[in-house]
Coordinates of N, CA, C and O in Angstrom, one line a residue:
M6 N 59.2 52.2 147.6 CA 59.3 51.1 146.7 C 58.4 51.3 145.5 O 57.3 51.7 145.6
A7 N 59.0 51.2 144.4 CA 58.3 51.5 143.1 C 57.3 50.4 142.9 O 57.6 49.2 143.1
G8 N 56.1 50.7 142.5 CA 55.0 49.8 142.1 C 54.4 49.1 143.4 O 53.7 48.1 143.2
C9 N 54.7 49.6 144.5 CA 54.1 49.0 145.7 C 53.2 50.1 146.4 O 53.6 51.0 147.1
G10 N 51.9 49.9 146.2 CA 50.9 50.8 146.7 C 50.7 50.6 148.2 O 51.2 49.7 148.8
P11 N 49.9 51.5 148.8 CA 49.6 51.4 150.2 C 49.0 50.0 150.6 O 49.3 49.5 151.7
G12 N 48.2 49.4 149.8 CA 47.6 48.1 150.1 C 48.6 47.0 150.2 O 48.6 46.2 151.1
R13 N 49.5 47.0 149.2 CA 50.5 46.0 149.2 C 51.5 46.2 150.4 O 52.0 45.3 150.9
W14 N 51.8 47.4 150.7 CA 52.7 47.8 151.8 C 52.1 47.2 153.1 O 52.8 46.6 153.9
R15 N 50.8 47.5 153.3 CA 50.2 47.0 154.6 C 50.2 45.4 154.6 O 50.4 44.8 155.6
L16 N 49.9 44.8 153.5 CA 49.9 43.4 153.4 C 51.3 42.8 153.7 O 51.4 41.8 154.4
A17 N 52.3 43.4 153.1 CA 53.7 43.0 153.4 C 54.0 43.1 154.9 O 54.7 42.2 155.5
T18 N 53.6 44.2 155.5 CA 53.9 44.5 156.9 C 53.2 43.5 157.8 O 53.7 42.9 158.7
L19 N 51.9 43.2 157.4 CA 51.1 42.2 158.2 C 51.7 40.8 158.1 O 51.8 40.1 159.1
A20 N 52.2 40.5 156.9 CA 52.8 39.1 156.7 C 54.1 39.0 157.6 O 54.4 38.0 158.2
L21 N 54.9 40.1 157.6 CA 56.1 40.1 158.5 C 55.7 40.0 159.9 O 56.4 39.2 160.7
V22 N 54.7 40.7 160.4 CA 54.3 40.6 161.8 C 53.8 39.2 162.1 O 54.2 38.7 163.2
V23 N 53.0 38.6 161.3 CA 52.5 37.3 161.5 C 53.7 36.3 161.6 O 53.7 35.4 162.4
A24 N 54.7 36.4 160.7 CA 55.8 35.6 160.7 C 56.6 35.7 162.0 O 57.1 34.7 162.5
L25 N 56.8 36.9 162.4 CA 57.5 37.1 163.7 C 56.8 36.5 164.9 O 57.4 35.9 165.8
I26 N 55.5 36.8 164.9 CA 54.7 36.3 166.1 C 54.6 34.8 166.1 O 54.6 34.2 167.2
S27 N 54.5 34.2 165.0 CA 54.3 32.7 164.9 C 55.5 32.0 165.5 O 55.4 30.9 165.9
G28 N 56.7 32.6 165.5 CA 57.9 32.0 166.1 C 58.0 32.2 167.6 O 58.8 31.5 168.2
L29 N 57.1 32.9 168.2 CA 57.1 33.2 169.7 C 56.1 32.2 170.4 O 55.1 32.0 169.8
P30 N 56.4 31.8 171.6 CA 55.5 31.0 172.3 C 54.3 31.8 172.7 O 54.4 33.0 173.0
A31 N 53.1 31.2 172.8 CA 51.9 31.9 173.2 C 52.0 32.2 174.7 O 52.3 31.4 175.5
V32 N 51.6 33.5 175.0 CA 51.6 33.9 176.4 C 50.2 34.5 176.6 O 49.8 35.4 176.0
G33 N 49.5 34.0 177.6 CA 48.2 34.4 177.9 C 48.2 35.7 178.8 O 49.3 36.1 179.3
A34 N 47.0 36.3 179.0 CA 47.0 37.5 179.8 C 47.4 37.2 181.2 O 47.0 36.2 181.8
G35 N 48.2 38.1 181.8 CA 48.7 37.9 183.1 C 49.9 36.9 183.3 O 50.4 36.7 184.4
Q36 N 50.3 36.3 182.2 CA 51.4 35.4 182.2 C 52.7 36.1 181.8 O 52.6 37.0 180.9
T37 N 53.8 35.6 182.3 CA 55.1 36.1 181.9 C 55.8 35.0 181.2 O 55.7 33.8 181.5
L38 N 56.7 35.4 180.3 CA 57.5 34.4 179.6 C 58.6 34.0 180.5 O 59.3 34.8 181.1
R39 N 58.8 32.6 180.7 CA 59.8 32.1 181.5 C 60.8 31.3 180.7 O 60.4 30.7 179.7
P40 N 62.1 31.3 181.1 CA 63.1 30.5 180.3 C 62.8 29.0 180.6 O 62.1 28.6 181.6
A41 N 63.2 28.2 179.6 CA 62.9 26.7 179.7 C 63.6 26.2 180.9 O 64.7 26.6 181.3
E42 N 62.9 25.3 181.6 CA 63.5 24.7 182.8 C 64.6 23.7 182.4 O 64.4 22.9 181.5
R43 N 65.7 23.7 183.2 CA 66.7 22.7 182.9 C 66.8 21.7 184.0 O 66.4 21.9 185.1
G44 N 67.3 20.5 183.6 CA 67.4 19.5 184.6 C 68.6 19.8 185.5 O 69.2 20.8 185.4
P45 N 69.0 18.8 186.4 CA 70.1 19.0 187.3 C 71.4 19.1 186.4 O 71.5 18.6 185.3
P46 N 72.4 19.9 186.9 CA 73.6 20.0 186.2 C 74.3 18.7 186.0 O 74.3 17.8 186.9
V47 N 75.0 18.5 184.9 CA 75.7 17.2 184.6 C 77.1 17.4 185.3 O 77.7 18.4 185.2
R48 N 77.5 16.4 186.0 CA 78.7 16.5 186.8 C 79.5 15.2 186.8 O 79.0 14.2 186.3
L49 N 80.7 15.3 187.2 CA 81.6 14.1 187.3 C 81.5 13.5 188.7 O 81.6 14.3 189.7
F50 N 81.3 12.2 188.8 CA 81.2 11.5 190.1 C 82.4 10.6 190.4 O 82.8 9.9 189.5
T51 N 82.9 10.7 191.6 CA 83.9 9.7 192.1 C 83.1 8.5 192.5 O 81.9 8.6 192.7
E52 N 83.8 7.4 192.8 CA 83.1 6.2 193.3 C 82.4 6.5 194.6 O 81.3 6.1 194.9
E53 N 83.1 7.3 195.5 CA 82.6 7.6 196.8 C 81.3 8.5 196.7 O 80.3 8.3 197.4
E54 N 81.3 9.5 195.8 CA 80.2 10.3 195.6 C 79.0 9.6 195.1 O 77.9 9.7 195.5
L55 N 79.2 8.7 194.1 CA 78.1 7.9 193.5 C 77.5 7.0 194.5 O 76.3 6.8 194.5
A56 N 78.3 6.5 195.4 CA 77.8 5.5 196.5 C 76.8 6.2 197.4 O 75.9 5.5 197.9
R57 N 76.8 7.5 197.5 CA 75.8 8.2 198.3 C 74.4 8.2 197.7 O 73.4 8.5 198.4
Y58 N 74.3 7.8 196.5 CA 73.0 7.8 195.8 C 72.4 6.4 195.5 O 71.8 6.2 194.5
A59 N 72.6 5.5 196.5 CA 72.1 4.1 196.3 C 70.7 3.9 196.8 O 70.2 2.8 196.9
G60 N 70.0 5.0 197.0 CA 68.6 4.9 197.4 C 68.4 4.6 198.9 O 67.3 4.2 199.3
V61 N 69.4 4.7 199.7 CA 69.3 4.4 201.1 C 68.5 5.5 201.9 O 67.7 5.2 202.7
E62 N 68.8 6.8 201.5 CA 68.1 7.9 202.2 C 66.8 8.2 201.4 O 66.8 8.4 200.2
E63 N 65.7 8.4 202.1 CA 64.4 8.6 201.5 C 64.3 9.9 200.6 O 63.7 9.8 199.5
D64 N 65.0 10.9 201.0 CA 64.9 12.2 200.2 C 66.0 12.3 199.2 O 66.0 13.4 198.5
Q65 N 66.8 11.4 199.0 CA 67.9 11.4 198.1 C 67.5 10.8 196.8 O 66.8 9.7 196.7
P66 N 68.0 11.3 195.6 CA 67.7 10.6 194.3 C 68.5 9.3 194.3 O 69.4 9.1 195.0
I67 N 68.1 8.4 193.3 CA 68.8 7.2 193.1 C 69.5 7.2 191.8 O 68.9 7.4 190.8
Y68 N 70.8 7.0 191.9 CA 71.7 7.0 190.7 C 72.3 5.7 190.5 O 72.7 5.0 191.4
M69 N 72.6 5.4 189.2 CA 73.5 4.3 188.9 C 74.2 4.6 187.6 O 73.7 5.5 186.8
A70 N 75.3 4.0 187.4 CA 76.1 4.2 186.2 C 76.2 3.0 185.3 O 76.3 1.9 185.9
V71 N 76.1 3.2 184.0 CA 76.4 2.1 183.0 C 77.3 2.8 182.0 O 77.0 3.9 181.5
K72 N 78.4 2.1 181.7 CA 79.5 2.6 180.8 C 79.9 4.0 181.2 O 80.3 4.8 180.4
G73 N 80.0 4.2 182.5 CA 80.5 5.5 183.0 C 79.5 6.6 182.9 O 79.8 7.8 183.3
V74 N 78.3 6.4 182.4 CA 77.3 7.4 182.4 C 76.3 7.3 183.6 O 75.8 6.2 183.8
V75 N 76.2 8.3 184.3 CA 75.4 8.3 185.6 C 73.9 8.7 185.2 O 73.7 9.8 184.7
F76 N 73.0 7.8 185.5 CA 71.6 8.0 185.3 C 70.8 8.2 186.6 O 71.1 7.5 187.6
D77 N 69.8 9.0 186.5 CA 68.9 9.2 187.7 C 67.8 8.2 187.5 O 66.9 8.4 186.6
V78 N 67.8 7.1 188.2 CA 66.7 6.1 188.1 C 65.7 6.2 189.1 O 64.9 5.2 189.4
T79 N 65.6 7.4 189.8 CA 64.6 7.6 190.8 C 63.2 7.3 190.4 O 62.4 6.7 191.1
S80 N 62.8 7.6 189.1 CA 61.5 7.4 188.6 C 61.2 5.9 188.6 O 60.0 5.5 188.5
G81 N 62.2 5.0 188.6 CA 62.0 3.6 188.6 C 62.2 3.0 190.0 O 62.7 1.9 190.2
K82 N 61.8 3.8 191.0 CA 62.0 3.4 192.4 C 61.5 2.0 192.7 O 62.1 1.3 193.6
E83 N 60.4 1.6 192.1 CA 59.9 0.2 192.4 C 60.9 -0.8 191.9 O 60.8 -2.0 192.4
F84 N 61.9 -0.5 191.0 CA 62.9 -1.4 190.6 C 64.2 -1.2 191.3 O 65.0 -2.1 191.5
Y85 N 64.5 0.1 191.6 CA 65.9 0.4 192.1 C 65.9 0.9 193.5 O 67.0 1.2 194.0
G86 N 64.8 1.1 194.1 CA 64.7 1.6 195.5 C 65.2 0.6 196.5 O 65.4 -0.6 196.2
P87 N 65.2 0.9 197.8 CA 65.6 0.0 198.8 C 64.7 -1.2 198.8 O 63.5 -1.1 198.8
G88 N 65.3 -2.4 198.9 CA 64.5 -3.7 198.9 C 64.0 -4.1 197.5 O 63.4 -5.2 197.3
A89 N 64.2 -3.2 196.5 CA 63.7 -3.5 195.1 C 64.6 -4.5 194.4 O 65.8 -4.6 194.8
P90 N 64.2 -5.2 193.4 CA 65.0 -6.2 192.8 C 66.4 -5.8 192.2 O 67.3 -6.5 192.2
Y91 N 66.4 -4.5 191.7 CA 67.7 -4.1 191.1 C 68.4 -3.0 191.9 O 69.3 -2.3 191.4
N92 N 68.1 -2.9 193.2 CA 68.7 -2.0 194.1 C 70.2 -2.2 194.2 O 71.0 -1.2 194.3
T93 N 70.7 -3.4 194.0 CA 72.1 -3.7 194.1 C 72.9 -3.0 193.0 O 74.1 -2.9 193.1
L94 N 72.3 -2.6 191.9 CA 72.9 -1.9 190.8 C 73.2 -0.5 191.1 O 74.0 0.2 190.4
T95 N 72.5 0.1 192.1 CA 72.6 1.6 192.3 C 73.8 2.0 193.1 O 74.4 1.2 193.9
G96 N 74.1 3.2 193.0 CA 75.2 3.8 193.8 C 76.6 3.4 193.3 O 77.6 3.6 193.9
K97 N 76.7 2.9 192.1 CA 77.9 2.4 191.5 C 77.8 2.3 190.0 O 76.7 2.4 189.4
D98 N 79.0 2.0 189.3 CA 79.0 1.8 187.9 C 78.8 0.2 187.8 O 79.7 -0.5 188.1
S99 N 77.7 -0.2 187.3 CA 77.3 -1.6 187.2 C 77.4 -2.2 185.8 O 76.6 -3.0 185.4
T100 N 78.3 -1.6 185.0 CA 78.4 -2.0 183.6 C 78.5 -3.5 183.4 O 77.8 -4.1 182.6
R101 N 79.4 -4.2 184.1 CA 79.6 -5.6 183.9 C 78.3 -6.4 184.3 O 77.9 -7.3 183.6
G102 N 77.6 -6.0 185.4 CA 76.4 -6.7 185.8 C 75.3 -6.5 184.7 O 74.6 -7.5 184.4
V103 N 75.2 -5.3 184.1 CA 74.2 -5.1 183.0 C 74.6 -6.0 181.8 O 73.7 -6.6 181.2
A104 N 75.9 -6.0 181.5 CA 76.3 -6.8 180.3 C 76.0 -8.3 180.5 O 75.6 -9.0 179.6
K105 N 76.2 -8.8 181.7 CA 76.0 -10.2 182.0 C 74.6 -10.5 182.5 O 74.3 -11.7 182.7
M106 N 73.8 -9.5 182.7 CA 72.5 -9.6 183.3 C 72.6 -10.3 184.6 O 71.9 -11.3 184.9
S107 N 73.5 -9.8 185.4 CA 73.9 -10.5 186.7 C 73.8 -9.5 187.8 O 74.1 -8.3 187.7
L108 N 73.3 -10.0 189.0 CA 73.2 -9.2 190.2 C 74.3 -9.7 191.2 O 74.3 -9.2 192.4
D109 N 75.1 -10.6 190.8 CA 76.2 -11.1 191.6 C 77.1 -9.9 192.0 O 77.5 -9.2 191.2
P110 N 77.3 -9.7 193.3 CA 78.2 -8.6 193.8 C 79.5 -8.5 193.0 O 80.0 -7.4 192.8
S111 N 80.1 -9.6 192.6 CA 81.4 -9.6 191.9 C 81.3 -9.0 190.5 O 82.3 -8.6 189.9
D112 N 80.1 -9.0 190.0 CA 79.8 -8.4 188.6 C 79.4 -7.0 188.7 O 79.3 -6.3 187.6
L113 N 79.2 -6.4 189.8 CA 78.7 -5.0 189.9 C 79.9 -4.1 189.9 O 80.2 -3.5 191.0
T114 N 80.5 -3.9 188.8 CA 81.7 -3.1 188.6 C 81.7 -2.5 187.2 O 80.9 -2.9 186.3
H115 N 82.6 -1.6 187.0 CA 82.8 -0.9 185.7 C 83.6 -1.8 184.7 O 83.6 -1.6 183.5
D116 N 84.3 -2.8 185.3 CA 85.3 -3.6 184.5 C 84.6 -4.5 183.5 O 83.8 -5.3 183.8
T117 N 85.0 -4.4 182.2 CA 84.4 -5.2 181.2 C 85.4 -6.2 180.6 O 85.2 -6.9 179.6
T118 N 86.5 -6.4 181.3 CA 87.6 -7.3 180.9 C 87.0 -8.7 180.8 O 86.3 -9.2 181.7
G119 N 87.2 -9.4 179.6 CA 86.8 -10.7 179.5 C 85.3 -11.0 179.1 O 84.9 -12.1 179.0
L120 N 84.6 -9.9 178.9 CA 83.2 -10.1 178.4 C 83.2 -10.6 177.0 O 84.0 -10.3 176.2
T121 N 82.2 -11.5 176.7 CA 82.0 -12.1 175.4 C 81.4 -11.0 174.5 O 80.9 -10.0 174.9
A122 N 81.5 -11.3 173.2 CA 80.9 -10.4 172.2 C 79.4 -10.3 172.4 O 78.8 -9.2 172.3
E123 N 78.8 -11.4 172.8 CA 77.3 -11.4 173.1 C 77.0 -10.5 174.3 O 76.0 -9.7 174.3
E124 N 77.8 -10.6 175.4 CA 77.6 -9.8 176.5 C 77.8 -8.3 176.2 O 77.1 -7.4 176.7
L125 N 78.8 -8.0 175.4 CA 79.0 -6.6 175.0 C 77.9 -6.1 174.1 O 77.5 -4.9 174.3
A126 N 77.3 -6.9 173.3 CA 76.1 -6.5 172.5 C 74.9 -6.3 173.4 O 74.2 -5.3 173.2
T127 N 74.8 -7.1 174.4 CA 73.7 -6.9 175.4 C 73.9 -5.6 176.1 O 72.9 -4.8 176.3
L128 N 75.1 -5.3 176.5 CA 75.4 -4.1 177.2 C 75.0 -2.9 176.3 O 74.3 -2.0 176.8
E129 N 75.4 -2.9 175.0 CA 75.0 -1.8 174.1 C 73.5 -1.6 174.0 O 73.0 -0.5 174.0
D130 N 72.9 -2.8 173.9 CA 71.4 -2.7 173.7 C 70.7 -2.2 174.9 O 69.8 -1.3 174.8
V131 N 71.0 -2.7 176.1 CA 70.4 -2.2 177.3 C 70.7 -0.8 177.6 O 69.9 0.0 178.0
F132 N 72.0 -0.4 177.3 CA 72.4 1.0 177.6 C 71.6 1.9 176.7 O 71.1 2.9 177.2
S133 N 71.4 1.6 175.4 CA 70.6 2.5 174.5 C 69.1 2.4 174.7 O 68.4 3.4 174.8
R134 N 68.6 1.2 174.8 CA 67.2 1.0 174.8 C 66.5 1.2 176.1 O 65.3 1.4 176.2
V135 N 67.2 1.0 177.2 CA 66.7 1.1 178.5 C 67.2 2.4 179.2 O 66.4 3.3 179.4
Y136 N 68.4 2.5 179.5 CA 68.9 3.6 180.3 C 68.9 4.9 179.5 O 68.3 5.9 180.0
K137 N 69.5 5.0 178.4 CA 69.5 6.3 177.6 C 68.1 6.7 177.2 O 67.8 7.9 177.1
A138 N 67.3 5.7 176.9 CA 65.9 6.1 176.4 C 65.0 6.4 177.6 O 64.0 7.1 177.4
K139 N 65.2 6.0 178.8 CA 64.3 6.1 179.9 C 64.7 7.0 181.0 O 63.8 7.6 181.6
Y140 N 65.9 7.2 181.3 CA 66.4 7.9 182.5 C 67.3 9.1 182.1 O 68.1 9.0 181.2
P141 N 67.1 10.2 182.8 CA 68.0 11.4 182.6 C 69.4 11.1 183.0 O 69.7 10.5 184.0
I142 N 70.3 11.7 182.2 CA 71.8 11.6 182.5 C 72.1 12.8 183.4 O 71.7 13.9 183.1
V143 N 72.7 12.4 184.5 CA 73.0 13.5 185.5 C 74.5 13.7 185.6 O 75.0 14.6 186.3
G144 N 75.3 12.8 185.0 CA 76.8 13.0 185.1 C 77.5 11.8 184.5 O 76.9 10.9 183.8
Y145 N 78.8 11.8 184.8 CA 79.7 10.7 184.4 C 80.5 10.3 185.5 O 80.8 11.0 186.5
T146 N 81.0 9.0 185.5 CA 82.0 8.6 186.5 C 83.4 9.0 186.0 O 83.6 9.4 184.9
A147 N 84.3 9.0 186.9 CA 85.7 9.3 186.6 C 86.2 8.3 185.5 O 87.2 8.6 184.9
R148 N 85.6 7.2 185.4 CA 86.0 6.2 184.4 C 85.1 6.2 183.2 O 84.8 5.1 182.7
R149 N 84.6 7.3 182.7 CA 83.6 7.5 181.7 C 83.7 6.6 180.5 O 82.8 6.0 180.1
I150 N 84.9 6.5 179.9 CA 85.0 5.7 178.7 C 86.0 4.6 179.0 O 87.1 4.8 179.6
L151 N 85.7 3.4 178.5 CA 86.6 2.3 178.7 C 87.4 2.1 177.4 O 87.0 2.3 176.3
N152 N 88.7 1.7 177.6 CA 89.5 1.3 176.5 C 89.1 0.0 175.9 O 88.3 -0.7 176.4
E153 N 89.7 -0.3 174.7 CA 89.3 -1.6 174.0 C 89.5 -2.8 174.9 O 88.7 -3.7 174.8
D154 N 90.5 -2.8 175.8 CA 90.7 -3.9 176.6 C 89.9 -3.9 177.9 O 90.0 -4.8 178.8
G155 N 89.0 -2.9 178.0 CA 88.1 -2.9 179.2 C 88.7 -2.0 180.3 O 88.0 -1.8 181.3
S156 N 89.9 -1.6 180.2 CA 90.5 -0.7 181.2 C 90.0 0.7 181.1 O 89.6 1.1 180.0
P157 N 89.9 1.5 182.2 CA 89.4 2.8 182.0 C 90.4 3.8 181.3 O 91.6 3.6 181.4
N158 N 89.8 4.7 180.5 CA 90.6 5.7 179.8 C 90.6 6.9 180.7 O 89.7 7.7 180.7
L159 N 91.7 7.1 181.5 CA 91.8 8.2 182.4 C 91.9 9.5 181.8 O 91.7 10.6 182.4
D160 N 92.3 9.6 180.5 CA 92.4 10.9 179.8 C 91.2 11.3 179.0 O 91.2 12.1 178.1
F161 N 90.0 10.6 179.3 CA 88.8 10.9 178.5 C 88.4 12.4 178.6 O 88.4 13.0 179.7
R162 N 88.0 12.9 177.5 CA 87.4 14.3 177.4 C 86.3 14.1 176.4 O 86.5 13.7 175.2
P163 N 85.0 14.4 176.7 CA 83.9 14.1 175.8 C 84.1 14.7 174.5 O 83.8 14.1 173.4
E164 N 84.6 15.9 174.4 CA 84.7 16.6 173.1 C 85.7 16.0 172.2 O 85.7 16.2 171.0
D165 N 86.6 15.1 172.7 CA 87.6 14.4 171.9 C 87.1 13.1 171.3 O 87.7 12.5 170.5
Q166 N 85.9 12.6 171.7 CA 85.4 11.3 171.3 C 84.7 11.5 170.0 O 83.8 12.3 169.8
P167 N 85.0 10.6 169.0 CA 84.4 10.8 167.7 C 82.9 10.5 167.7 O 82.1 11.0 166.9
H168 N 82.4 9.7 168.6 CA 81.0 9.3 168.7 C 80.2 10.3 169.6 O 79.0 10.2 169.7
F169 N 80.8 11.2 170.2 CA 80.2 12.1 171.2 C 79.3 13.2 170.5 O 79.8 13.9 169.6
H170 N 78.1 13.2 170.8 CA 77.2 14.3 170.4 C 76.5 14.9 171.6 O 75.8 14.2 172.3
I171 N 76.8 16.1 171.9 CA 76.3 16.7 173.1 C 74.8 16.6 173.3 O 74.3 16.4 174.4
Q172 N 74.0 16.7 172.2 CA 72.6 16.6 172.3 C 72.1 15.2 172.8 O 71.1 15.1 173.4
D173 N 72.9 14.2 172.4 CA 72.6 12.8 172.8 C 72.9 12.6 174.3 O 72.3 11.8 175.0
E174 N 74.0 13.2 174.8 CA 74.5 12.9 176.1 C 73.8 13.7 177.2 O 73.7 13.3 178.3
F175 N 73.5 15.0 176.9 CA 72.9 15.8 178.0 C 71.5 16.0 177.9 O 70.8 16.0 177.0

């Protein structure tokens, strides 16, 4: 390089090395670099499969679905575990119950037919501010996305949805 003496060359090399090293995680003596840990794989649940995760078995995680998204609510065991106040919401898609703020067994369903605008707004608020903000997503129900009339969209594919962002969902 013309006009670049040995001092400048060393300085440029040092700057490059520092830039490369600063992008790497720090590893202490005797430690090895490990890949980032991932959560459980995201999967599709049938109604029967989801029912297995209602908190009945002590060593089993506790799952519930809202809007077809299955959340692991095990960390909220005091609310969702056996005998807890919201245990009836677990092991199923309880979208209607969340929208209506109801624990009535007839409301513990995915069906949103006939919900008021206020109930639908409550559903969106609780879905975003409570479940998506607090609990990990572990999968989807077979009825993942609801049509405008509240009926399930059986042809749902996440990548086809205009609002779908993989980093938000997984």
